[in-house]
Amino acid sequence: MSDTPIPAKPSPSPGDATAPFWAACAEGRLRLRACTACGARFTPTRAACGCGCTRLEWVEASGRGTVFSYTVVHRAPDPAFRAELPYVIAIVALEDGGRLMSNVIGCAADAVRIGLPVRAVYETVGEGVGVPKFTPA
Ligand SMILES: [Zn+2]
């Protein structure tokens, strides 16, 4: 055993385009970007829709969805994540449209499967910054 302190996990660095997303998560809400031309919904990291439209608006999402794909991590890429092994990284297909990559928590890693219904839970990681994670619904 080492006495080396466990480093902090990296946190989001909200910018103008993403701050409303992280702030909503800190309040226990999920917001997505929606294209005003075609209605597509996606995470706030994109500045334009696939249809070419750049007029995007914020919409509230339920936070419910299903596991679209996932992997189980058995070897931590960073010491900050070692205590959580094994953990699940999943792409969740949201019922309101769009997909979001995050962790599935609150169950054994081997209980996760494609199609598993999940709902968002939120972890506050800083002042006005929350991170969405998912747990079995
Ligand atoms: Zn569009």
GROMACS .gro file of N, CA, C and O and ligand atoms in nm:
model
  549
    1MET      N    1   0.084  -0.119   0.000
    1MET     CA    2   0.000   0.000   0.000
    1MET      C    3   0.087   0.124   0.000
    1MET      O    4   0.192   0.128   0.060
    2SER      N    5   0.037   0.224  -0.068
    2SER     CA    6   0.109   0.349  -0.079
    2SER      C    7   0.035   0.457  -0.003
    2SER      O    8  -0.087   0.453   0.013
    3ASP      N    9   0.110   0.554   0.047
    3ASP     CA   10   0.048   0.668   0.112
    3ASP      C   11   0.026   0.783   0.014
    3ASP      O   12  -0.011   0.893   0.055
    4THR      N   13   0.049   0.756  -0.113
    4THR     CA   14   0.029   0.860  -0.214
    4THR      C   15  -0.117   0.901  -0.216
    4THR      O   16  -0.205   0.816  -0.226
    5PRO      N   17  -0.147   1.030  -0.205
    5PRO     CA   18  -0.287   1.073  -0.208
    5PRO      C   19  -0.352   1.043  -0.343
    5PRO      O   20  -0.286   1.044  -0.446
    6ILE      N   21  -0.480   1.012  -0.336
    6ILE     CA   22  -0.554   0.985  -0.459
    6ILE      C   23  -0.582   1.118  -0.529
    6ILE      O   24  -0.638   1.209  -0.468
    7PRO      N   25  -0.543   1.131  -0.655
    7PRO     CA   26  -0.568   1.258  -0.725
    7PRO      C   27  -0.718   1.277  -0.751
    7PRO      O   28  -0.794   1.181  -0.757
    8ALA      N   29  -0.757   1.403  -0.763
    8ALA     CA   30  -0.896   1.434  -0.793
    8ALA      C   31  -0.929   1.393  -0.936
    8ALA      O   32  -0.843   1.400  -1.024
    9LYS      N   33  -1.054   1.352  -0.955
    9LYS     CA   34  -1.098   1.320  -1.091
    9LYS      C   35  -1.113   1.449  -1.171
    9LYS      O   36  -1.146   1.554  -1.115
   10PRO      N   37  -1.087   1.442  -1.300
   10PRO     CA   38  -1.105   1.562  -1.381
   10PRO      C   39  -1.253   1.604  -1.382
   10PRO      O   40  -1.341   1.520  -1.375
   11SER      N   41  -1.277   1.734  -1.386
   11SER     CA   42  -1.414   1.787  -1.387
   11SER      C   43  -1.436   1.865  -1.516
   11SER      O   44  -1.341   1.911  -1.579
   12PRO      N   45  -1.563   1.881  -1.554
   12PRO     CA   46  -1.591   1.963  -1.672
   12PRO      C   47  -1.545   2.105  -1.653
   12PRO      O   48  -1.542   2.156  -1.541
   13SER      N   49  -1.507   2.170  -1.761
   13SER     CA   50  -1.474   2.312  -1.763
   13SER      C   51  -1.577   2.383  -1.849
   13SER      O   52  -1.558   2.395  -1.970
   14PRO      N   53  -1.688   2.426  -1.786
   14PRO     CA   54  -1.796   2.485  -1.867
   14PRO      C   55  -1.750   2.609  -1.942
   14PRO      O   56  -1.683   2.695  -1.886
   15GLY      N   57  -1.787   2.616  -2.068
   15GLY     CA   58  -1.767   2.735  -2.149
   15GLY      C   59  -1.903   2.796  -2.178
   15GLY      O   60  -2.006   2.747  -2.130
   16ASP      N   61  -1.905   2.903  -2.255
   16ASP     CA   62  -2.032   2.969  -2.285
   16ASP      C   63  -2.134   2.874  -2.345
   16ASP      O   64  -2.252   2.881  -2.315
   17ALA      N   65  -2.087   2.783  -2.430
   17ALA     CA   66  -2.179   2.695  -2.502
   17ALA      C   67  -2.232   2.581  -2.415
   17ALA      O   68  -2.338   2.527  -2.443
   18THR      N   69  -2.159   2.545  -2.311
   18THR     CA   70  -2.198   2.427  -2.234
   18THR      C   71  -2.241   2.457  -2.091
   18THR      O   72  -2.299   2.371  -2.026
   19ALA      N   73  -2.215   2.577  -2.042
   19ALA     CA   74  -2.246   2.610  -1.903
   19ALA      C   75  -2.392   2.581  -1.865
   19ALA      O   76  -2.417   2.527  -1.756
   20PRO      N   77  -2.491   2.613  -1.951
   20PRO     CA   78  -2.629   2.584  -1.912
   20PRO      C   79  -2.656   2.434  -1.890
   20PRO      O   80  -2.738   2.396  -1.807
   21PHE      N   81  -2.583   2.351  -1.965
   21PHE     CA   82  -2.597   2.206  -1.947
   21PHE      C   83  -2.548   2.164  -1.809
   21PHE      O   84  -2.619   2.096  -1.734
   22TRP      N   85  -2.426   2.204  -1.774
   22TRP     CA   86  -2.366   2.165  -1.646
   22TRP      C   87  -2.444   2.226  -1.529
   22TRP      O   88  -2.461   2.161  -1.424
   23ALA      N   89  -2.492   2.349  -1.545
   23ALA     CA   90  -2.568   2.415  -1.438
   23ALA      C   91  -2.700   2.343  -1.413
   23ALA      O   92  -2.741   2.324  -1.298
   24ALA      N   93  -2.767   2.301  -1.521
   24ALA     CA   94  -2.893   2.226  -1.504
   24ALA      C   95  -2.866   2.095  -1.431
   24ALA      O   96  -2.943   2.056  -1.342
   25CYS      N   97  -2.758   2.028  -1.466
   25CYS     CA   98  -2.725   1.902  -1.399
   25CYS      C   99  -2.702   1.924  -1.250
   25CYS      O  100  -2.739   1.840  -1.167
   26ALA      N  101  -2.641   2.038  -1.214
   26ALA     CA  102  -2.620   2.068  -1.073
   26ALA      C  103  -2.751   2.087  -1.000
   26ALA      O  104  -2.759   2.072  -0.878
   27GLU      N  105  -2.859   2.121  -1.077
   27GLU     CA  106  -2.992   2.137  -1.018
   27GLU      C  107  -3.076   2.011  -1.034
   27GLU      O  108  -3.196   2.011  -1.008
   28GLY      N  109  -3.015   1.903  -1.083
   28GLY     CA  110  -3.088   1.777  -1.099
   28GLY      C  111  -3.177   1.773  -1.221
   28GLY      O  112  -3.277   1.701  -1.223
   29ARG      N  113  -3.140   1.849  -1.324
   29ARG     CA  114  -3.218   1.850  -1.447
   29ARG      C  115  -3.125   1.823  -1.565
   29ARG      O  116  -3.007   1.856  -1.562
   30LEU      N  117  -3.183   1.766  -1.671
   30LEU     CA  118  -3.105   1.739  -1.792
   30LEU      C  119  -3.158   1.828  -1.904
   30LEU      O  120  -3.279   1.833  -1.930
   31ARG      N  121  -3.067   1.903  -1.965
   31ARG     CA  122  -3.104   1.988  -2.078
   31ARG      C  123  -3.023   1.944  -2.200
   31ARG      O  124  -2.906   1.911  -2.189
   32LEU      N  125  -3.087   1.947  -2.314
   32LEU     CA  126  -3.022   1.913  -2.440
   32LEU      C  127  -3.035   2.030  -2.535
   32LEU      O  128  -3.117   2.119  -2.517
   33ARG      N  129  -2.954   2.028  -2.639
   33ARG     CA  130  -2.968   2.124  -2.748
   33ARG      C  131  -3.066   2.064  -2.849
   33ARG      O  132  -3.065   1.944  -2.874
   34ALA      N  133  -3.148   2.149  -2.906
   34ALA     CA  134  -3.243   2.107  -3.009
   34ALA      C  135  -3.227   2.198  -3.129
   34ALA      O  136  -3.214   2.320  -3.116
   35CYS      N  137  -3.228   2.137  -3.245
   35CYS     CA  138  -3.219   2.212  -3.370
   35CYS      C  139  -3.354   2.276  -3.399
   35CYS      O  140  -3.457   2.209  -3.396
   36THR      N  141  -3.354   2.407  -3.430
   36THR     CA  142  -3.480   2.475  -3.458
   36THR      C  143  -3.531   2.445  -3.599
   36THR      O  144  -3.645   2.474  -3.631
   37ALA      N  145  -3.446   2.386  -3.683
   37ALA     CA  146  -3.488   2.355  -3.820
   37ALA      C  147  -3.546   2.214  -3.832
   37ALA      O  148  -3.654   2.195  -3.887
   38CYS      N  149  -3.476   2.115  -3.778
   38CYS     CA  150  -3.521   1.976  -3.798
   38CYS      C  151  -3.563   1.907  -3.669
   38CYS      O  152  -3.618   1.797  -3.673
   39GLY      N  153  -3.538   1.969  -3.554
   39GLY     CA  154  -3.582   1.911  -3.428
   39GLY      C  155  -3.487   1.810  -3.365
   39GLY      O  156  -3.516   1.759  -3.257
   40ALA      N  157  -3.377   1.780  -3.432
   40ALA     CA  158  -3.281   1.685  -3.375
   40ALA      C  159  -3.232   1.734  -3.239
   40ALA      O  160  -3.223   1.855  -3.215
   41ARG      N  161  -3.203   1.640  -3.151
   41ARG     CA  162  -3.154   1.675  -3.017
   41ARG      C  163  -3.020   1.609  -2.994
   41ARG      O  164  -2.997   1.497  -3.037
   42PHE      N  165  -2.933   1.680  -2.921
   42PHE     CA  166  -2.800   1.629  -2.897
   42PHE      C  167  -2.737   1.700  -2.778
   42PHE      O  168  -2.793   1.796  -2.725
   43THR      N  169  -2.621   1.651  -2.738
   43THR     CA  170  -2.551   1.710  -2.624
   43THR      C  171  -2.493   1.846  -2.665
   43THR      O  172  -2.475   1.874  -2.784
   44PRO      N  173  -2.464   1.931  -2.568
   44PRO     CA  174  -2.429   2.070  -2.600
   44PRO      C  175  -2.289   2.090  -2.657
   44PRO      O  176  -2.249   2.203  -2.681
   45THR      N  177  -2.215   1.984  -2.680
   45THR     CA  178  -2.079   2.003  -2.730
   45THR      C  179  -2.076   2.037  -2.879
   45THR      O  180  -1.972   2.072  -2.932
   46ARG      N  181  -2.189   2.027  -2.946
   46ARG     CA  182  -2.194   2.058  -3.089
   46ARG      C  183  -2.248   2.198  -3.111
   46ARG      O  184  -2.345   2.239  -3.049
   47ALA      N  185  -2.186   2.272  -3.202
   47ALA     CA  186  -2.228   2.409  -3.231
   47ALA      C  187  -2.327   2.414  -3.346
   47ALA      O  188  -2.387   2.518  -3.371
   48ALA      N  189  -2.343   2.301  -3.418
   48ALA     CA  190  -2.435   2.299  -3.531
   48ALA      C  191  -2.497   2.161  -3.539
   48ALA      O  192  -2.439   2.061  -3.497
   49CYS      N  193  -2.617   2.157  -3.596
   49CYS     CA  194  -2.685   2.031  -3.619
   49CYS      C  195  -2.627   1.964  -3.744
   49CYS      O  196  -2.567   2.030  -3.829
   50GLY      N  197  -2.649   1.836  -3.756
   50GLY     CA  198  -2.606   1.763  -3.875
   50GLY      C  199  -2.673   1.814  -4.002
   50GLY      O  200  -2.622   1.792  -4.112
   51CYS      N  201  -2.786   1.883  -3.988
   51CYS     CA  202  -2.855   1.937  -4.106
   51CYS      C  203  -2.794   2.070  -4.150
   51CYS      O  204  -2.835   2.127  -4.251
   52GLY      N  205  -2.696   2.120  -4.073
   52GLY     CA  206  -2.628   2.244  -4.109
   52GLY      C  207  -2.679   2.365  -4.033
   52GLY      O  208  -2.617   2.472  -4.036
   53CYS      N  209  -2.789   2.350  -3.964
   53CYS     CA  210  -2.847   2.462  -3.890
   53CYS      C  211  -2.764   2.494  -3.766
   53CYS      O  212  -2.719   2.405  -3.695
   54THR      N  213  -2.743   2.623  -3.740
   54THR     CA  214  -2.670   2.665  -3.620
   54THR      C  215  -2.762   2.733  -3.519
   54THR      O  216  -2.716   2.780  -3.416
   55ARG      N  217  -2.892   2.740  -3.551
   55ARG     CA  218  -2.987   2.799  -3.456
   55ARG      C  219  -3.037   2.687  -3.364
   55ARG      O  220  -3.126   2.612  -3.400
   56LEU      N  221  -2.977   2.681  -3.246
   56LEU     CA  222  -3.009   2.575  -3.151
   56LEU      C  223  -3.076   2.636  -3.030
   56LEU      O  224  -3.046   2.748  -2.991
   57GLU      N  225  -3.164   2.559  -2.968
   57GLU     CA  226  -3.228   2.605  -2.845
   57GLU      C  227  -3.211   2.498  -2.738
   57GLU      O  228  -3.180   2.384  -2.768
   58TRP      N  229  -3.230   2.539  -2.612
   58TRP     CA  230  -3.222   2.444  -2.501
   58TRP      C  231  -3.359   2.384  -2.478
   58TRP      O  232  -3.459   2.456  -2.480
   59VAL      N  233  -3.364   2.254  -2.453
   59VAL     CA  234  -3.490   2.187  -2.419
   59VAL      C  235  -3.465   2.097  -2.297
   59VAL      O  236  -3.355   2.047  -2.276
   60GLU      N  237  -3.569   2.083  -2.218
   60GLU     CA  238  -3.561   1.995  -2.102
   60GLU      C  239  -3.580   1.850  -2.147
   60GLU      O  240  -3.660   1.822  -2.237
   61ALA      N  241  -3.506   1.761  -2.086
   61ALA     CA  242  -3.520   1.618  -2.115
   61ALA      C  243  -3.551   1.545  -1.985
   61ALA      O  244  -3.515   1.591  -1.876
   62SER      N  245  -3.618   1.432  -1.998
   62SER     CA  246  -3.660   1.357  -1.878
   62SER      C  247  -3.543   1.293  -1.806
   62SER      O  248  -3.550   1.267  -1.686
   63GLY      N  249  -3.437   1.263  -1.880
   63GLY     CA  250  -3.326   1.190  -1.820
   63GLY      C  251  -3.344   1.039  -1.826
   63GLY      O  252  -3.259   0.964  -1.781
   64ARG      N  253  -3.455   0.995  -1.885
   64ARG     CA  254  -3.476   0.851  -1.900
   64ARG      C  255  -3.427   0.805  -2.037
   64ARG      O  256  -3.433   0.880  -2.135
   65GLY      N  257  -3.382   0.682  -2.042
   65GLY     CA  258  -3.334   0.627  -2.168
   65GLY      C  259  -3.300   0.481  -2.152
   65GLY      O  260  -3.338   0.417  -2.053
   66THR      N  261  -3.229   0.428  -2.251
   66THR     CA  262  -3.185   0.290  -2.247
   66THR      C  263  -3.037   0.284  -2.286
   66THR      O  264  -2.988   0.370  -2.361
   67VAL      N  265  -2.969   0.182  -2.237
   67VAL     CA  266  -2.828   0.164  -2.271
   67VAL      C  267  -2.820   0.125  -2.418
   67VAL      O  268  -2.876   0.024  -2.460
   68PHE      N  269  -2.750   0.208  -2.495
   68PHE     CA  270  -2.731   0.183  -2.638
   68PHE      C  271  -2.607   0.096  -2.660
   68PHE      O  272  -2.605   0.007  -2.744
   69SER      N  273  -2.502   0.124  -2.584
   69SER     CA  274  -2.379   0.048  -2.589
   69SER      C  275  -2.302   0.073  -2.460
   69SER      O  276  -2.328   0.172  -2.391
   70TYR      N  277  -2.209  -0.014  -2.426
   70TYR     CA  278  -2.134   0.006  -2.302
   70TYR      C  279  -2.007  -0.077  -2.304
   70TYR      O  280  -1.990  -0.168  -2.384
   71THR      N  281  -1.919  -0.041  -2.211
   71THR     CA  282  -1.799  -0.121  -2.186
   71THR      C  283  -1.775  -0.121  -2.036
   71THR      O  284  -1.815  -0.028  -1.965
   72VAL      N  285  -1.712  -0.226  -1.988
   72VAL     CA  286  -1.676  -0.235  -1.847
   72VAL      C  287  -1.526  -0.212  -1.837
   72VAL      O  288  -1.447  -0.280  -1.902
   73VAL      N  289  -1.489  -0.113  -1.756
   73VAL     CA  290  -1.348  -0.078  -1.738
   73VAL      C  291  -1.293  -0.154  -1.618
   73VAL      O  292  -1.347  -0.145  -1.507
   74HIS      N  293  -1.187  -0.232  -1.642
   74HIS     CA  294  -1.125  -0.312  -1.536
   74HIS      C  295  -0.987  -0.258  -1.497
   74HIS      O  296  -0.930  -0.302  -1.398
   75ARG      N  297  -0.932  -0.170  -1.578
   75ARG     CA  298  -0.801  -0.113  -1.550
   75ARG      C  299  -0.813   0.038  -1.561
   75ARG      O  300  -0.841   0.091  -1.670
   76ALA      N  301  -0.790   0.107  -1.451
   76ALA     CA  302  -0.813   0.252  -1.447
   76ALA      C  303  -0.713   0.325  -1.536
   76ALA      O  304  -0.592   0.302  -1.525
   77PRO      N  305  -0.761   0.416  -1.622
   77PRO     CA  306  -0.670   0.494  -1.704
   77PRO      C  307  -0.599   0.603  -1.625
   77PRO      O  308  -0.503   0.662  -1.672
   78ASP      N  309  -0.649   0.628  -1.504
   78ASP     CA  310  -0.596   0.733  -1.419
   78ASP      C  311  -0.615   0.686  -1.274
   78ASP      O  312  -0.719   0.628  -1.242
   79PRO      N  313  -0.519   0.707  -1.186
   79PRO     CA  314  -0.532   0.661  -1.047
   79PRO      C  315  -0.659   0.713  -0.978
   79PRO      O  316  -0.710   0.650  -0.886
   80ALA      N  317  -0.711   0.827  -1.024
   80ALA     CA  318  -0.830   0.885  -0.961
   80ALA      C  319  -0.952   0.794  -0.975
   80ALA      O  320  -1.047   0.806  -0.898
   81PHE      N  321  -0.950   0.702  -1.070
   81PHE     CA  322  -1.065   0.616  -1.095
   81PHE      C  323  -1.046   0.476  -1.037
   81PHE      O  324  -1.133   0.391  -1.051
   82ARG      N  325  -0.930   0.450  -0.976
   82ARG     CA  326  -0.897   0.313  -0.933
   82ARG      C  327  -0.998   0.258  -0.832
   82ARG      O  328  -1.034   0.140  -0.839
   83ALA      N  329  -1.045   0.342  -0.740
   83ALA     CA  330  -1.136   0.295  -0.635
   83ALA      C  331  -1.271   0.251  -0.690
   83ALA      O  332  -1.345   0.181  -0.621
   84GLU      N  333  -1.304   0.290  -0.812
   84GLU     CA  334  -1.436   0.259  -0.867
   84GLU      C  335  -1.436   0.134  -0.953
   84GLU      O  336  -1.540   0.094  -1.004
   85LEU      N  337  -1.322   0.074  -0.973
   85LEU     CA  338  -1.314  -0.045  -1.060
   85LEU      C  339  -1.394  -0.162  -1.003
   85LEU      O  340  -1.396  -0.179  -0.882
   86PRO      N  341  -1.456  -0.245  -1.086
   86PRO     CA  342  -1.480  -0.217  -1.228
   86PRO      C  343  -1.596  -0.119  -1.242
   86PRO      O  344  -1.687  -0.118  -1.162
   87TYR      N  345  -1.592  -0.034  -1.346
   87TYR     CA  346  -1.702   0.058  -1.369
   87TYR      C  347  -1.746   0.056  -1.514
   87TYR      O  348  -1.674   0.004  -1.601
   88VAL      N  349  -1.865   0.108  -1.537
   88VAL     CA  350  -1.927   0.100  -1.668
   88VAL      C  351  -1.928   0.238  -1.734
   88VAL      O  352  -1.969   0.336  -1.672
   89ILE      N  353  -1.883   0.243  -1.857
   89ILE     CA  354  -1.901   0.361  -1.942
   89ILE      C  355  -2.003   0.321  -2.048
   89ILE      O  356  -1.986   0.218  -2.115
   90ALA      N  357  -2.109   0.399  -2.058
   90ALA     CA  358  -2.217   0.363  -2.150
   90ALA      C  359  -2.257   0.481  -2.237
   90ALA      O  360  -2.240   0.597  -2.199
   91ILE      N  361  -2.310   0.449  -2.352
   91ILE     CA  362  -2.380   0.547  -2.435
   91ILE      C  363  -2.528   0.520  -2.413
   91ILE      O  364  -2.575   0.408  -2.436
   92VAL      N  365  -2.598   0.621  -2.362
   92VAL     CA  366  -2.739   0.608  -2.331
   92VAL      C  367  -2.820   0.679  -2.439
   92VAL      O  368  -2.795   0.796  -2.471
   93ALA      N  369  -2.914   0.605  -2.498
   93ALA     CA  370  -3.008   0.664  -2.594
   93ALA      C  371  -3.122   0.725  -2.512
   93ALA      O  372  -3.198   0.652  -2.446
   94LEU      N  373  -3.133   0.856  -2.515
   94LEU     CA  374  -3.233   0.925  -2.434
   94LEU      C  375  -3.370   0.917  -2.499
   94LEU      O  376  -3.382   0.926  -2.622
   95GLU      N  377  -3.475   0.901  -2.417
   95GLU     CA  378  -3.611   0.890  -2.473
   95GLU      C  379  -3.654   1.020  -2.541
   95GLU      O  380  -3.742   1.018  -2.626
   96ASP      N  381  -3.592   1.131  -2.505
   96ASP     CA  382  -3.626   1.260  -2.566
   96ASP      C  383  -3.540   1.291  -2.688
   96ASP      O  384  -3.548   1.401  -2.742
   97GLY      N  385  -3.456   1.196  -2.727
   97GLY     CA  386  -3.370   1.217  -2.843
   97GLY      C  387  -3.227   1.243  -2.799
   97GLY      O  388  -3.202   1.296  -2.691
   98GLY      N  389  -3.137   1.207  -2.882
   98GLY     CA  390  -2.996   1.227  -2.853
   98GLY      C  391  -2.937   1.113  -2.771
   98GLY      O  392  -3.009   1.029  -2.718
   99ARG      N  393  -2.807   1.109  -2.768
   99ARG     CA  394  -2.734   1.008  -2.691
   99ARG      C  395  -2.633   1.080  -2.604
   99ARG      O  396  -2.579   1.184  -2.641
  100LEU      N  397  -2.607   1.020  -2.488
  100LEU     CA  398  -2.517   1.081  -2.391
  100LEU      C  399  -2.425   0.972  -2.337
  100LEU      O  400  -2.471   0.865  -2.299
  101MET      N  401  -2.294   0.999  -2.335
  101MET     CA  402  -2.199   0.904  -2.277
  101MET      C  403  -2.175   0.939  -2.132
  101MET      O  404  -2.150   1.055  -2.098
  102SER      N  405  -2.186   0.839  -2.046
  102SER     CA  406  -2.163   0.860  -1.903
  102SER      C  407  -2.141   0.725  -1.837
  102SER      O  408  -2.121   0.625  -1.905
  103ASN      N  409  -2.148   0.724  -1.705
  103ASN     CA  410  -2.135   0.600  -1.628
  103ASN      C  411  -2.272   0.546  -1.594
  103ASN      O  412  -2.367   0.622  -1.575
  104VAL      N  413  -2.282   0.414  -1.583
  104VAL     CA  414  -2.399   0.351  -1.520
  104VAL      C  415  -2.353   0.310  -1.381
  104VAL      O  416  -2.253   0.239  -1.367
  105ILE      N  417  -2.424   0.359  -1.281
  105ILE     CA  418  -2.387   0.335  -1.141
  105ILE      C  419  -2.506   0.273  -1.069
  105ILE      O  420  -2.617   0.267  -1.123
  106GLY      N  421  -2.484   0.230  -0.946
  106GLY     CA  422  -2.594   0.180  -0.865
  106GLY      C  423  -2.631   0.036  -0.893
  106GLY      O  424  -2.737  -0.010  -0.850
  107CYS      N  425  -2.545  -0.034  -0.965
  107CYS     CA  426  -2.568  -0.177  -0.990
  107CYS      C  427  -2.432  -0.239  -1.020
  107CYS      O  428  -2.335  -0.169  -1.047
  108ALA      N  429  -2.428  -0.372  -1.016
  108ALA     CA  430  -2.304  -0.441  -1.051
  108ALA      C  431  -2.274  -0.419  -1.199
  108ALA      O  432  -2.367  -0.411  -1.281
  109ALA      N  433  -2.147  -0.408  -1.232
  109ALA     CA  434  -2.109  -0.386  -1.372
  109ALA      C  435  -2.164  -0.495  -1.463
  109ALA      O  436  -2.206  -0.468  -1.575
  110ASP      N  437  -2.168  -0.619  -1.413
  110ASP     CA  438  -2.215  -0.728  -1.500
  110ASP      C  439  -2.367  -0.735  -1.510
  110ASP      O  440  -2.421  -0.822  -1.578
  111ALA      N  441  -2.437  -0.643  -1.443
  111ALA     CA  442  -2.583  -0.635  -1.456
  111ALA      C  443  -2.624  -0.544  -1.572
  111ALA      O  444  -2.740  -0.543  -1.612
  112VAL      N  445  -2.528  -0.469  -1.625
  112VAL     CA  446  -2.559  -0.377  -1.735
  112VAL      C  447  -2.567  -0.456  -1.865
  112VAL      O  448  -2.487  -0.547  -1.889
  113ARG      N  449  -2.664  -0.424  -1.947
  113ARG     CA  450  -2.678  -0.487  -2.078
  113ARG      C  451  -2.737  -0.385  -2.175
  113ARG      O  452  -2.797  -0.286  -2.132
  114ILE      N  453  -2.720  -0.411  -2.302
  114ILE     CA  454  -2.779  -0.324  -2.404
  114ILE      C  455  -2.931  -0.331  -2.392
  114ILE      O  456  -2.988  -0.439  -2.377
  115GLY      N  457  -2.994  -0.215  -2.394
  115GLY     CA  458  -3.139  -0.208  -2.382
  115GLY      C  459  -3.187  -0.187  -2.239
  115GLY      O  460  -3.307  -0.168  -2.217
  116LEU      N  461  -3.095  -0.189  -2.141
  116LEU     CA  462  -3.134  -0.170  -2.001
  116LEU      C  463  -3.196  -0.031  -1.982
  116LEU      O  464  -3.134   0.070  -2.018
  117PRO      N  465  -3.318  -0.023  -1.928
  117PRO     CA  466  -3.376   0.108  -1.899
  117PRO      C  467  -3.300   0.177  -1.786
  117PRO      O  468  -3.272   0.114  -1.683
  118VAL      N  469  -3.268   0.303  -1.804
  118VAL     CA  470  -3.193   0.378  -1.704
  118VAL      C  471  -3.256   0.516  -1.686
  118VAL      O  472  -3.332   0.563  -1.772
  119ARG      N  473  -3.219   0.580  -1.577
  119ARG     CA  474  -3.261   0.718  -1.554
  119ARG      C  475  -3.141   0.795  -1.502
  119ARG      O  476  -3.051   0.738  -1.437
  120ALA      N  477  -3.141   0.924  -1.528
  120ALA     CA  478  -3.027   1.007  -1.489
  120ALA      C  479  -3.030   1.036  -1.340
  120ALA      O  480  -3.136   1.056  -1.280
  121VAL      N  481  -2.912   1.036  -1.281
  121VAL     CA  482  -2.890   1.085  -1.146
  121VAL      C  483  -2.774   1.184  -1.159
  121VAL      O  484  -2.699   1.178  -1.257
  122TYR      N  485  -2.762   1.276  -1.066
  122TYR     CA  486  -2.669   1.387  -1.087
  122TYR      C  487  -2.570   1.398  -0.972
  122TYR      O  488  -2.608   1.389  -0.856
  123GLU      N  489  -2.446   1.418  -1.009
  123GLU     CA  490  -2.339   1.434  -0.911
  123GLU      C  491  -2.286   1.576  -0.925
  123GLU      O  492  -2.240   1.616  -1.032
  124THR      N  493  -2.294   1.653  -0.816
  124THR     CA  494  -2.240   1.788  -0.819
  124THR      C  495  -2.090   1.780  -0.795
  124THR      O  496  -2.045   1.721  -0.698
  125VAL      N  497  -2.014   1.838  -0.887
  125VAL     CA  498  -1.868   1.828  -0.879
  125VAL      C  499  -1.801   1.964  -0.859
  125VAL      O  500  -1.679   1.972  -0.846
  126GLY      N  501  -1.881   2.071  -0.856
  126GLY     CA  502  -1.826   2.204  -0.836
  126GLY      C  503  -1.939   2.304  -0.827
  126GLY      O  504  -2.057   2.268  -0.839
  127GLU      N  505  -1.903   2.431  -0.807
  127GLU     CA  506  -2.003   2.538  -0.797
  127GLU      C  507  -2.079   2.549  -0.929
  127GLU      O  508  -2.021   2.586  -1.030
  128GLY      N  509  -2.207   2.513  -0.927
  128GLY     CA  510  -2.288   2.523  -1.048
  128GLY      C  511  -2.252   2.423  -1.157
  128GLY      O  512  -2.288   2.442  -1.272
  129VAL      N  513  -2.184   2.317  -1.118
  129VAL     CA  514  -2.145   2.215  -1.217
  129VAL      C  515  -2.187   2.078  -1.165
  129VAL      O  516  -2.140   2.032  -1.061
  130GLY      N  517  -2.276   2.015  -1.241
  130GLY     CA  518  -2.317   1.879  -1.210
  130GLY      C  519  -2.287   1.789  -1.328
  130GLY      O  520  -2.276   1.836  -1.442
  131VAL      N  521  -2.275   1.661  -1.299
  131VAL     CA  522  -2.246   1.562  -1.403
  131VAL      C  523  -2.359   1.459  -1.402
  131VAL      O  524  -2.391   1.404  -1.296
  132PRO      N  525  -2.417   1.432  -1.520
  132PRO     CA  526  -2.521   1.329  -1.524
  132PRO      C  527  -2.459   1.190  -1.528
  132PRO      O  528  -2.364   1.166  -1.601
  133LYS      N  529  -2.514   1.102  -1.447
  133LYS     CA  530  -2.480   0.961  -1.454
  133LYS      C  531  -2.613   0.886  -1.463
  133LYS      O  532  -2.719   0.948  -1.452
  134PHE      N  533  -2.607   0.758  -1.485
  134PHE     CA  534  -2.730   0.682  -1.504
  134PHE      C  535  -2.734   0.563  -1.411
  134PHE      O  536  -2.630   0.505  -1.377
  135THR      N  537  -2.855   0.527  -1.369
  135THR     CA  538  -2.876   0.413  -1.283
  135THR      C  539  -2.996   0.335  -1.338
  135THR      O  540  -3.082   0.394  -1.404
  136PRO      N  541  -3.001   0.204  -1.314
  136PRO     CA  542  -3.115   0.128  -1.365
  136PRO      C  543  -3.248   0.190  -1.321
  136PRO      O  544  -3.264   0.229  -1.205
  137ALA      N  545  -3.344   0.200  -1.415
  137ALA     CA  546  -3.474   0.262  -1.385
  137ALA      C  547  -3.565   0.163  -1.314
  137ALA      O  548  -3.552   0.043  -1.329
  138ZN      ZN  549  -3.116   2.010  -3.770
   0.00000   0.00000   0.00000
